[in-house]
Short mmCIF file of C-alpha atoms and ligand atoms in Angstrom, two decimals:
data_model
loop_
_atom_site.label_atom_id
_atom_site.label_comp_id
_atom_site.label_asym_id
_atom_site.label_seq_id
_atom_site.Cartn_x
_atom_site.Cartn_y
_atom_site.Cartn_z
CA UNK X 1 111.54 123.39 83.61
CA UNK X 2 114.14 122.46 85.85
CA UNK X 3 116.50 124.67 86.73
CA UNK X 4 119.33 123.22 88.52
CA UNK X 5 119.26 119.16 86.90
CA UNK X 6 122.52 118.84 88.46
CA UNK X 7 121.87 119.34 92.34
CA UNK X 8 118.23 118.76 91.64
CA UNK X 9 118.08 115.13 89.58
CA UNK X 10 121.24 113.66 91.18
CA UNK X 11 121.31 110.06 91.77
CA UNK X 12 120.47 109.18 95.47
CA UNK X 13 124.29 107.79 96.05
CA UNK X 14 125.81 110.87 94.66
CA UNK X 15 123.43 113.28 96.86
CA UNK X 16 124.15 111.33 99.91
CA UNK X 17 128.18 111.67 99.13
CA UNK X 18 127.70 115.52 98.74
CA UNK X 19 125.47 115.75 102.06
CA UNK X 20 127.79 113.84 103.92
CA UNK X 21 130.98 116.33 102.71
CA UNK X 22 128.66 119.13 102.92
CA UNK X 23 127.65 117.92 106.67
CA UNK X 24 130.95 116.95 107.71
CA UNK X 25 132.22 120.61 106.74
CA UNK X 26 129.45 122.37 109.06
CA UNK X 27 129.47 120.38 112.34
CA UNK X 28 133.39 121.38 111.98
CA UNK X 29 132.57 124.84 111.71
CA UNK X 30 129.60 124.74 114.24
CA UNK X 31 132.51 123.18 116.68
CA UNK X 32 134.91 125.58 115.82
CA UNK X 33 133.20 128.54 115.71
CA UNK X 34 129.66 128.30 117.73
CA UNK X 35 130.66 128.13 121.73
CA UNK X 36 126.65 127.09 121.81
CA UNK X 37 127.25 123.81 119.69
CA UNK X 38 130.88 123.95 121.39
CA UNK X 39 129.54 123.06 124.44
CA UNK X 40 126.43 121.03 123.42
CA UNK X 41 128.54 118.70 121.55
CA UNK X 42 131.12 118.42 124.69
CA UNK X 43 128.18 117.40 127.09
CA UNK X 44 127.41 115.10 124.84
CA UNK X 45 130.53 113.36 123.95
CA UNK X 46 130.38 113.82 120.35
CA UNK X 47 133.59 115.18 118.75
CA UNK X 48 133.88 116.45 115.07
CA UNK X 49 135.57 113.50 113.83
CA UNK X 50 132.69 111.15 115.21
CA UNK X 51 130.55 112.51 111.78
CA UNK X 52 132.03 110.97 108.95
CA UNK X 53 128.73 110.32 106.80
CA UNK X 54 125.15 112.09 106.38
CA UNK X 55 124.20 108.34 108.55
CA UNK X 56 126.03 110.00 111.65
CA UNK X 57 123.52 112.78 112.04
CA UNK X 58 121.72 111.16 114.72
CA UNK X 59 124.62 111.86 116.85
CA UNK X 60 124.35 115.82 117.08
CA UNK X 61 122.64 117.37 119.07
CA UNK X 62 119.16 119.25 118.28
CA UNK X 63 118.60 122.95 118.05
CA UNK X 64 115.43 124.45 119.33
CA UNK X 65 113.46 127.98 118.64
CA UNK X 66 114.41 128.38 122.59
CA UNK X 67 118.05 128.03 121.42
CA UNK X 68 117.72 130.22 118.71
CA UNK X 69 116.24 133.38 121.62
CA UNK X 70 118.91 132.45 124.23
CA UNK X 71 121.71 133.43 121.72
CA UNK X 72 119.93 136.66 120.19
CA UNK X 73 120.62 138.08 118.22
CA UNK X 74 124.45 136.94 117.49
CA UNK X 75 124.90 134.07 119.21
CA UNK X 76 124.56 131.46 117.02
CA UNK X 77 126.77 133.30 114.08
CA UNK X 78 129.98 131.47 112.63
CA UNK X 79 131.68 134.47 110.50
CA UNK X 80 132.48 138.06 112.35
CA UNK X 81 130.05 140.91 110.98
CA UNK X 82 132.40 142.02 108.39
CA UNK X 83 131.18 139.07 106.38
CA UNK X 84 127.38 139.64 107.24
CA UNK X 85 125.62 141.23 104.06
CA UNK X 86 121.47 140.46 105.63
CA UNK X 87 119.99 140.46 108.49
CA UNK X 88 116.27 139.30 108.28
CA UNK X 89 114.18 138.57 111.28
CA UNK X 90 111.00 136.03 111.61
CA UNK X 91 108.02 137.61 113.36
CA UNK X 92 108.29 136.68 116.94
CA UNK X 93 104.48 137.16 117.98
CA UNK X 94 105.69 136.45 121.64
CA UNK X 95 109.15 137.56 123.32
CA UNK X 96 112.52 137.92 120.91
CA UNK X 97 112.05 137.11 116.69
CA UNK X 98 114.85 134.55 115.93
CA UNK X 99 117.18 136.46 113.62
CA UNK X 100 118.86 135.07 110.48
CA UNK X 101 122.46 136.68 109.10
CA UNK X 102 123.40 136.13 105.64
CA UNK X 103 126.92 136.31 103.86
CA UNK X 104 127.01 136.88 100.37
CA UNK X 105 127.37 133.22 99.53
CA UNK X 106 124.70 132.15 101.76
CA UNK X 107 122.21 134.94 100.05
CA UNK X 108 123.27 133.66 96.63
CA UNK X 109 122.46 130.05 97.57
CA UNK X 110 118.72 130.92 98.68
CA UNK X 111 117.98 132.74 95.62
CA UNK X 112 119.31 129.86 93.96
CA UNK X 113 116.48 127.89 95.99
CA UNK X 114 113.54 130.12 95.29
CA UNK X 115 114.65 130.19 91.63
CA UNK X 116 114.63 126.41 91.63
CA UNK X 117 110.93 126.42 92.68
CA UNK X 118 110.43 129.33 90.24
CA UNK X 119 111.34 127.45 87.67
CA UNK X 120 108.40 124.97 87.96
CA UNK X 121 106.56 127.51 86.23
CA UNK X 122 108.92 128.47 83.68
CA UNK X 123 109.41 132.01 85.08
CA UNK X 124 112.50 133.18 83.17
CA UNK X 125 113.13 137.02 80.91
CA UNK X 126 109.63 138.33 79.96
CA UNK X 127 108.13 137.01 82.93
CA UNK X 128 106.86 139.87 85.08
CA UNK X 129 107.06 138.42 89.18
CA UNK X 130 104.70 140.57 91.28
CA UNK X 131 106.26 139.86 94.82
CA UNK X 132 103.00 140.61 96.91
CA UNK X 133 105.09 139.33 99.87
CA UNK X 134 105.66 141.62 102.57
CA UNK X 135 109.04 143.15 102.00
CA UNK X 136 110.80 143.99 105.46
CA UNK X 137 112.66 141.65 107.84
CA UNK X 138 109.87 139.31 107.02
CA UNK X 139 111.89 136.94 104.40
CA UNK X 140 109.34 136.83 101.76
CA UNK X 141 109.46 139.63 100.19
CA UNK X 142 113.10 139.89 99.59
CA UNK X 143 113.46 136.04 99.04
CA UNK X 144 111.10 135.74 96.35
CA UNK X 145 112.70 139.05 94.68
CA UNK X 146 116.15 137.69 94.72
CA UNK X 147 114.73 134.08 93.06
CA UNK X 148 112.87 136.28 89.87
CA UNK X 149 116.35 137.84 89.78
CA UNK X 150 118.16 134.82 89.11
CA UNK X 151 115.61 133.34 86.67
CA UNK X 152 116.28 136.61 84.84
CA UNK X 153 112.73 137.26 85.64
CA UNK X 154 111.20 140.79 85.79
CA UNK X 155 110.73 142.10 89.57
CA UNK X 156 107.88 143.65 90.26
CA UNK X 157 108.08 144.77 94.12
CA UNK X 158 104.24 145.36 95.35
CA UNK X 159 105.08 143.94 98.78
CA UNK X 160 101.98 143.15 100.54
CA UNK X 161 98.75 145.44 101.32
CA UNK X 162 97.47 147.94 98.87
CA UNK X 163 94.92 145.00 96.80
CA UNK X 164 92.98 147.30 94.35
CA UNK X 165 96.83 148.98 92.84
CA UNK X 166 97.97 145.15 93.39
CA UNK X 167 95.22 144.20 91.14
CA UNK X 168 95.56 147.31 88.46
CA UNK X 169 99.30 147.17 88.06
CA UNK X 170 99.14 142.92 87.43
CA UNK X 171 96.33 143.93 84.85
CA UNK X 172 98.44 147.07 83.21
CA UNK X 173 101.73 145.22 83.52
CA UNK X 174 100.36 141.90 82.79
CA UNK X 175 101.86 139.94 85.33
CA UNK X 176 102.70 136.60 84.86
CA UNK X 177 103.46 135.16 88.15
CA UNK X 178 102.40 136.26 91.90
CA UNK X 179 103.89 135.71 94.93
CA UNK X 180 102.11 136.22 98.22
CA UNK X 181 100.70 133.87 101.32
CA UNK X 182 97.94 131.66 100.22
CA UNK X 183 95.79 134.06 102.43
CA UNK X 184 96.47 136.67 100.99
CA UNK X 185 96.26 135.23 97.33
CA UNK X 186 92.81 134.60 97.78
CA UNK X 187 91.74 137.94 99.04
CA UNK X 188 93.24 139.01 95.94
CA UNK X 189 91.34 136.44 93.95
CA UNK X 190 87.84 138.06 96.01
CA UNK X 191 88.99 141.74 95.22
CA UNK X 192 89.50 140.98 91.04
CA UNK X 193 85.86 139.13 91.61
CA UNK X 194 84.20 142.65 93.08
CA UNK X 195 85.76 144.56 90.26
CA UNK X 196 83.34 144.79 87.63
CA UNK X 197 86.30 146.10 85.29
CA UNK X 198 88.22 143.04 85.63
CA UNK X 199 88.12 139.35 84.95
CA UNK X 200 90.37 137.04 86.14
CA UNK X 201 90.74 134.88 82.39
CA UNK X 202 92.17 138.83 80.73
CA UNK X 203 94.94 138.83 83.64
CA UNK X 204 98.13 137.32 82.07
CA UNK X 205 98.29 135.73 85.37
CA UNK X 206 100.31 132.03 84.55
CA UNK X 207 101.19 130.75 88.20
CA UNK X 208 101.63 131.24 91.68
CA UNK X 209 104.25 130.58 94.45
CA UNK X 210 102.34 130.66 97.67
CA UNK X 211 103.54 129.57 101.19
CA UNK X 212 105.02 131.26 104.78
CA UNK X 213 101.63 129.41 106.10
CA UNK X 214 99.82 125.70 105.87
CA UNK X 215 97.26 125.74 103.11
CA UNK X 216 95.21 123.15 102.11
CA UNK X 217 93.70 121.65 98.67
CA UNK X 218 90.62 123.17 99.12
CA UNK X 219 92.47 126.66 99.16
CA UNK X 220 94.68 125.55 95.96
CA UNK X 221 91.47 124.19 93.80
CA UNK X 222 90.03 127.84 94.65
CA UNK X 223 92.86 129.42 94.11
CA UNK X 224 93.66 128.23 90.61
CA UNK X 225 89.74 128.20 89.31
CA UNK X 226 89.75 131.76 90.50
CA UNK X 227 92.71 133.12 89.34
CA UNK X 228 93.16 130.64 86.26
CA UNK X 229 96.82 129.87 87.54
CA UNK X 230 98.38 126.95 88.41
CA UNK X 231 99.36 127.06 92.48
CA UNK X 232 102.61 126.02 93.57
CA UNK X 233 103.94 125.56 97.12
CA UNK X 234 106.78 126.64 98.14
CA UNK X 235 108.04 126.07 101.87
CA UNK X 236 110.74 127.75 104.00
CA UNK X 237 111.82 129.16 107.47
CA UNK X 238 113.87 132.07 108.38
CA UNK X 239 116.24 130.11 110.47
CA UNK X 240 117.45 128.02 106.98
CA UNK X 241 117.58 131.26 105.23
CA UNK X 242 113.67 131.97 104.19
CA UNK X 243 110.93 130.13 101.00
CA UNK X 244 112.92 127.74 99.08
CA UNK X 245 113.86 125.25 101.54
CA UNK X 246 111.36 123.31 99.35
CA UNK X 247 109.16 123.76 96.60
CA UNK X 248 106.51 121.29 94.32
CA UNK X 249 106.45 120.33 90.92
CA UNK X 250 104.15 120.71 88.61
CA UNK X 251 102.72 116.98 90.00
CA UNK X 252 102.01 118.59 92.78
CA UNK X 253 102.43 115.85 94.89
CA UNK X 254 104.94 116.63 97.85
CA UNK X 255 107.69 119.76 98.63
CA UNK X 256 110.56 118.75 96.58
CA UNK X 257 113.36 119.41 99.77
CA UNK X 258 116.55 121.63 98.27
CA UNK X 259 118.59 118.66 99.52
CA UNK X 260 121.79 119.53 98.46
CA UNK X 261 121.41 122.51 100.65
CA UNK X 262 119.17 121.36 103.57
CA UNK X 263 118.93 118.13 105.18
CA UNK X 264 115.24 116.78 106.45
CA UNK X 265 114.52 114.41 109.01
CA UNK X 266 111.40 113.53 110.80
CA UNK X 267 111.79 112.71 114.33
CA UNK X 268 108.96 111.83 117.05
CA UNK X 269 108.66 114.93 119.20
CA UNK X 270 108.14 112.87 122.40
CA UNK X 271 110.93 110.35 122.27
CA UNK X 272 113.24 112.46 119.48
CA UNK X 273 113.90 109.41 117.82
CA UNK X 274 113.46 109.03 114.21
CA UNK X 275 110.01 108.07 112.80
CA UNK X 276 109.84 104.95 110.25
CA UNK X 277 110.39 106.40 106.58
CA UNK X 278 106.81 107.53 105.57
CA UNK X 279 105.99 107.97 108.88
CA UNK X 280 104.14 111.37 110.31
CA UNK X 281 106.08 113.13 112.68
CA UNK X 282 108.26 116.77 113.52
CA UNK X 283 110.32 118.23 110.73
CA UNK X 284 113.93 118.31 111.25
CA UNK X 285 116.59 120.49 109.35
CA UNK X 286 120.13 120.36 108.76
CA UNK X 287 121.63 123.32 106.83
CA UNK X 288 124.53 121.88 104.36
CA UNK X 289 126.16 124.98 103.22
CA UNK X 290 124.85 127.83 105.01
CA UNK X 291 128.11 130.24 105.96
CA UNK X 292 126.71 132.84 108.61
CA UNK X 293 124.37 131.13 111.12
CA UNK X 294 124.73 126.83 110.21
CA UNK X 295 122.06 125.01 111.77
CA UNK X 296 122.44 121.53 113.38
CA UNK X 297 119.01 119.46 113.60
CA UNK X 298 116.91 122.47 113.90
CA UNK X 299 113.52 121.11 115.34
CA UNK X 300 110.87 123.28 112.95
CA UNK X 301 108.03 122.00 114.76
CA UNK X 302 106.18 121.48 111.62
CA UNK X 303 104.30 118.33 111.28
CA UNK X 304 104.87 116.44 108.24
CA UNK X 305 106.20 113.07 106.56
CA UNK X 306 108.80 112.85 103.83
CA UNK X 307 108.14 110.98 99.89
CA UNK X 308 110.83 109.00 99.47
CA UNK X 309 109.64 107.44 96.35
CA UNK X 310 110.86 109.00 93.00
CA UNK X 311 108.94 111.94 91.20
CA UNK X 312 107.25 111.82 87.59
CA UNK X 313 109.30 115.23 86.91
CA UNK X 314 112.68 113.65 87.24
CA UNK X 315 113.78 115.43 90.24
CA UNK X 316 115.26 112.79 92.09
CA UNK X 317 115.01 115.03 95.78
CA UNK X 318 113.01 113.90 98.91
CA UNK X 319 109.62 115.39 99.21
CA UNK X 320 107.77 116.99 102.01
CA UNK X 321 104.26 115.57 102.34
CA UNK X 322 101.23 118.72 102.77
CA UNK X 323 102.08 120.41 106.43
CA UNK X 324 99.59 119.69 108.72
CA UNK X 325 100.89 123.20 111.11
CA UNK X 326 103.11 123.56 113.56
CA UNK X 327 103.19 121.84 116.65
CA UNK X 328 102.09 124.45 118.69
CA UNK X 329 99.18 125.58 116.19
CA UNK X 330 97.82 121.91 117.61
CA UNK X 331 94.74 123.20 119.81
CA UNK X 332 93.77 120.82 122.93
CA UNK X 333 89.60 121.14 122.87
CA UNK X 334 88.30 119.20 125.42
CA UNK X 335 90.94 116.91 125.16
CA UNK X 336 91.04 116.44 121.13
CA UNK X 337 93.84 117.54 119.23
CA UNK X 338 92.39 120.06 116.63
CA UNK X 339 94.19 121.59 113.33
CA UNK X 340 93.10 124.65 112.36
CA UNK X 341 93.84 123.27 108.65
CA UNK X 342 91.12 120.30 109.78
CA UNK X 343 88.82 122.67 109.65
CA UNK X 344 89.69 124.72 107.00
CA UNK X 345 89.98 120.92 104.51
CA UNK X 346 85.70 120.65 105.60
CA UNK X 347 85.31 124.20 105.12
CA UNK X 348 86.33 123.71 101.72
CA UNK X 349 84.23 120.95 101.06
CA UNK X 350 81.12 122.65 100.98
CA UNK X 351 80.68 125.35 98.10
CA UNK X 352 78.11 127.13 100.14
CA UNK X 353 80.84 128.65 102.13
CA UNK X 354 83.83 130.78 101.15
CA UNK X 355 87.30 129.71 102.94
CA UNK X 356 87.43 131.80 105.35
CA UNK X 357 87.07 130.93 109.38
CA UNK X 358 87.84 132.16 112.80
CA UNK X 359 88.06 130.24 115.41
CA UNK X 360 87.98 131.18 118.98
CA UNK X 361 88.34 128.94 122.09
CA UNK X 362 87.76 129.89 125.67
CA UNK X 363 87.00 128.13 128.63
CA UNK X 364 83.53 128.77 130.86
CA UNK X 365 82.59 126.91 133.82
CA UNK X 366 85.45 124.90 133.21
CA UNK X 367 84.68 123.56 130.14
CA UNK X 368 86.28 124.14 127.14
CA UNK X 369 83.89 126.46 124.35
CA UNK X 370 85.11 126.24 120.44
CA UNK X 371 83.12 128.90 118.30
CA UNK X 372 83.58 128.74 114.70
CA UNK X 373 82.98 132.17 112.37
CA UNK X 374 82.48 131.00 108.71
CA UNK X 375 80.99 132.79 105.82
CA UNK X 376 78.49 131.76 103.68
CA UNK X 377 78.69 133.01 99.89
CA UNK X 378 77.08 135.79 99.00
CA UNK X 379 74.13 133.69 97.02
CA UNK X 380 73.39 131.81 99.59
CA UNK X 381 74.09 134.12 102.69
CA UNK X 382 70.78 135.30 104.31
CA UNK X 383 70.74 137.38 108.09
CA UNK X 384 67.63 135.37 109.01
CA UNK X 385 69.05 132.62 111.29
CA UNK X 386 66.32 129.87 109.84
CA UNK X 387 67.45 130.39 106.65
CA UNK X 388 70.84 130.00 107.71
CA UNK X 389 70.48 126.42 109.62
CA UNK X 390 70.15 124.19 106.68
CA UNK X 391 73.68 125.29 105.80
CA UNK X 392 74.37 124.63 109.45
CA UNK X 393 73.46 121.73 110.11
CA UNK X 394 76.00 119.30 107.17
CA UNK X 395 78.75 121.90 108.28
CA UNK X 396 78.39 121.03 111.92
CA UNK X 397 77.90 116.77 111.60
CA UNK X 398 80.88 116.71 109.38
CA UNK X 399 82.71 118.82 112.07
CA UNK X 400 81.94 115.90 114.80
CA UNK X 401 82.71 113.36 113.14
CA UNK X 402 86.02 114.23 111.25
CA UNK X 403 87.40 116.08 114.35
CA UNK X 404 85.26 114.65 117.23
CA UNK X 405 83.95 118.32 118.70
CA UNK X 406 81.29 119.94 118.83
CA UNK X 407 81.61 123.94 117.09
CA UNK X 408 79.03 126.61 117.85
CA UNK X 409 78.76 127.74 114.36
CA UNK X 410 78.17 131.83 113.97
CA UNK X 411 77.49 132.86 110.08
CA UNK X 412 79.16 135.72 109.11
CA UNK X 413 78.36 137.89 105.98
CA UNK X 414 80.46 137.96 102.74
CA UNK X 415 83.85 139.64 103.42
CA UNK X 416 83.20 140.17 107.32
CA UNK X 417 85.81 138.06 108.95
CA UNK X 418 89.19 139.75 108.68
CA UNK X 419 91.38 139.00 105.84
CA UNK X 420 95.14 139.04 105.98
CA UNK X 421 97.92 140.61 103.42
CA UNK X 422 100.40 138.23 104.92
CA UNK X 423 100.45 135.00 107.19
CA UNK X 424 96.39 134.72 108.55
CA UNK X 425 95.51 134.43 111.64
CA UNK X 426 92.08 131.84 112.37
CA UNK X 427 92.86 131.47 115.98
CA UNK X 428 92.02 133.14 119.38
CA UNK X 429 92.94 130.75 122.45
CA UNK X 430 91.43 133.01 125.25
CA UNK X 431 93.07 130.40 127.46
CA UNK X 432 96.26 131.44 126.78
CA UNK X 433 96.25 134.57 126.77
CA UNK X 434 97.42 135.56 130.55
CA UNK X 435 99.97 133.03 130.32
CA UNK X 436 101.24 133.94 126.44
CA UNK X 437 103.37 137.29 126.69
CA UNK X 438 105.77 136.34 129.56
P1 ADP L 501 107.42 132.82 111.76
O1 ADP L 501 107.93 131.82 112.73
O2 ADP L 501 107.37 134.20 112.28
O3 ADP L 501 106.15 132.41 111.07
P2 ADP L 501 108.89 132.18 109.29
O4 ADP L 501 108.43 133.07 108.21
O5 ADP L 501 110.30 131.81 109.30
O6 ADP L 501 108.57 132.88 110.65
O7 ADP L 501 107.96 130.92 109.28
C1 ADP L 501 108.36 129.65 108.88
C2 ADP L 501 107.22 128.70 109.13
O8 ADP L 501 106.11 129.01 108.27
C3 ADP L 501 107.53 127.26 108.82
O9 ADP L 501 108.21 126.64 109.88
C4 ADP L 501 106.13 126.71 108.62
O10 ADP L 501 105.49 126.48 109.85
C5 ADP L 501 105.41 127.84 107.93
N1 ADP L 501 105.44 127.64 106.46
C6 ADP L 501 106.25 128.23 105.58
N2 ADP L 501 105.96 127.83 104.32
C7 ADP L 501 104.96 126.93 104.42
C8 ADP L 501 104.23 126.14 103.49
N3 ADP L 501 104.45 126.21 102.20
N4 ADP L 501 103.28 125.31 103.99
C9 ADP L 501 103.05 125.23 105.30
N5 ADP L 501 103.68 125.96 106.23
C10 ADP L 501 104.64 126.79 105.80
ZN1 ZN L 502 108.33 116.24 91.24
#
């Protein structure tokens, strides 16, 4: 179902009209109202009245996660505090979180967004939404809430954590639809497969809205042959307002972007210029009608392209192609660029092993190490390292030659490398770590 066919099947001249009102609107307000794009635009020479279409974009300037800390927490806000309803924060593992402020409008505009994506799975009344997102500054949790709300959905506010009541109140509730990270989703789908009292085809269990992290197909096959659902992405940040920004369809073939609301570009991080259309490169956002804190070319440092080509559903929006990470997830071993989702697409290639992995890099005698943690399923998993190497050894050649290193594999038992209720965590760069908390 499609819940918005206005905004969200609009022909491509009309949705370029309405971006480039929508656009020419913020970078007056940004001008007006932000001294930081004040003065950015000044040094650059570019006056409000230089934008007259969504084409003029390229002139404004970028805004950076850097940005984002110098102004904390306030900086970067348009309307005085008397119009501020939210404040939600993203995690900020190192120094200062970058801080999002919501008016009223702008919270009623991203629920619109996360019920647009909701929608794709014909959550509407009756529907019970078990928001297994952490609730908190985090914007899951409330983001996700606010979207069942508008789809006239039932709320059901779990938050994350807590897996064996998660798993007894979506069996005694019979809920319909879960929302939680794709980590997390899965360590729900291993908890229901321990519990002899419980089987995954009894749940009501319809679909799922996972995102907050990258996630591959390997995870989504699991995921819906585990939990008998059908897995839907759905992609956001906190400094556009939190998951919405984009969601699939039931094709499942690209993040359908809430254009209307946010505009995407991809740029090439070295030069900042804009990549060819198709092309790979860093995600770029424009917010279109956010009040409290509007963005101008906010550099996401996700890696992705964008689907230009029309969808099968009808929805006539730009889609996101599968996110590769985040620029700075990119690991340099021994000169190779490595994903952690690289590793976790060949994990998921071989049955033998469940998804989860670790991976830890450190450097000795000045040479880089990369040591792998994987698990191998409980039928096949034996302590005895011979018996172990013929699972090894495919694990390891596929490694070399997809990704061009070489892993020290270490086989873990069933369940023994950490799982997460929220974003997961599969790396430890040792290198970093006396440079990282500055
Ligand atoms: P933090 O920076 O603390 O992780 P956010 O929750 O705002 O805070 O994270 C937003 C980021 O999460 C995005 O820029 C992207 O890297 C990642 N992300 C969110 N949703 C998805 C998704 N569906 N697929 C891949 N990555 C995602
Ligand atoms: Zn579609």
């Amino acid at each position: 179902m499609i819940h918005n066919p206005t905004m969200e099947c609009m022909d491509r001249e009309s949705m370029r009209k309405l971006q480039s009102e929508r656009l020419i609107k913020t970078v007056k307000t940004c001008y007006e109202k932000i001294p930081f794009y004040k003065k950015k635009m000044d040094r650059m020479g570019v006056k409000p009245e230089d934008i007259r279409s969504i084409d003029d974009i390229y002139k404004l300037p970028f805004t950076t996660k850097h940005d984002l800390r110098d102004e904390y927490p306030f900086g970067l806000q348009a309307v005085p505090q008397s119009e501020i309803r939210r404040i939600h924060a993203s995690s900020g593992t190192t120094g200062k979180p970058v801080v999002g402020t919501y008016t009223e409008n702008d919270l009623k505009m991203w629920a619109e967004c996360v019920a647009r994506v909701m929608a794709v799975g014909d959550v509407g009344p009756g529907d019970i939404v078990q928001v297994a997102y952490g609730y908190g500054l985090f914007t899951g949790g409330l983001g996700a809430h606010d979207g069942a709300a508008v789809r006239g959905a039932i709320q059901l506010p779990t938050s994350a954590g807590n897996s064996e009541k998660q798993i007894m109140l979506m069996k005694d509730f019979g809920t319909t639809a879960l929302c939680c990270t794709p980590s997390y989703a899965l360590h729900l789908a291993e908890v229901i497969e321990k519990n002899p009292d419980i089987k995954a085809e009894d749940l009501k269990l319809r679909v799922g809205f996972f995102g907050a992290e990258p996630w591959t197909w390997g995870i989504r096959r699991e995921l819906e042959k585990k939990l008998h659902i059908k897995a839907i992405d759905i992609y956001g940040l906190t400094e556009m307002c939190g998951p919405g920004v984009g969601g699939e369809c039931l094709f499942q073939n690209g993040t359908h972007v809430a254009e209307d609301m946010f505009y995407p570009e991809i740029i090439n991080p070295e030069t900042l210029e804009p990549v060819a259309p198709g092309e790979e490169g860093e995600l770029v956002f424009t917010s279109l009608c956010k009040e409290a804190m509007p963005i101008l070319r906010y550099r996401t440092r996700d890696l992705t392209h964008l689907i230009y080509e029309p969808c099968e559903c009808g929805r006539t929006t730009v889609r996101l192609g599968k996110i590769l990470g985040r620029s700075d997830d990119m690991l340099i071993i021994r000169g190779v660029n490595v994903f952690p989702s690289q590793i976790e697409t060949i994990l998921t290639e071989f049955p033998v092993y469940t998804p989860q992995y670790f991976i830890t890099v450190d450097r000795k005698n000045n040479e880089d190490t990369f040591d792998l943690d994987v698990e191998l399923r409980s039928d096949y998993f034996s302590p005895n390292p011979a018996k172990q190497m013929p699972f090894i050894k495919p694990l390891y050649d596929r490694i070399v030659s997809m990704v061009g290193i070489k892993p020290n594999i270490h086989i873990k038992e069933p369940g023994n490398i950490e799982r997460s209720t929220g974003k997961a965590k599969h790396v430890l760069d040792k290198r970093t770590l006396l440079t990282d908390w500055k």
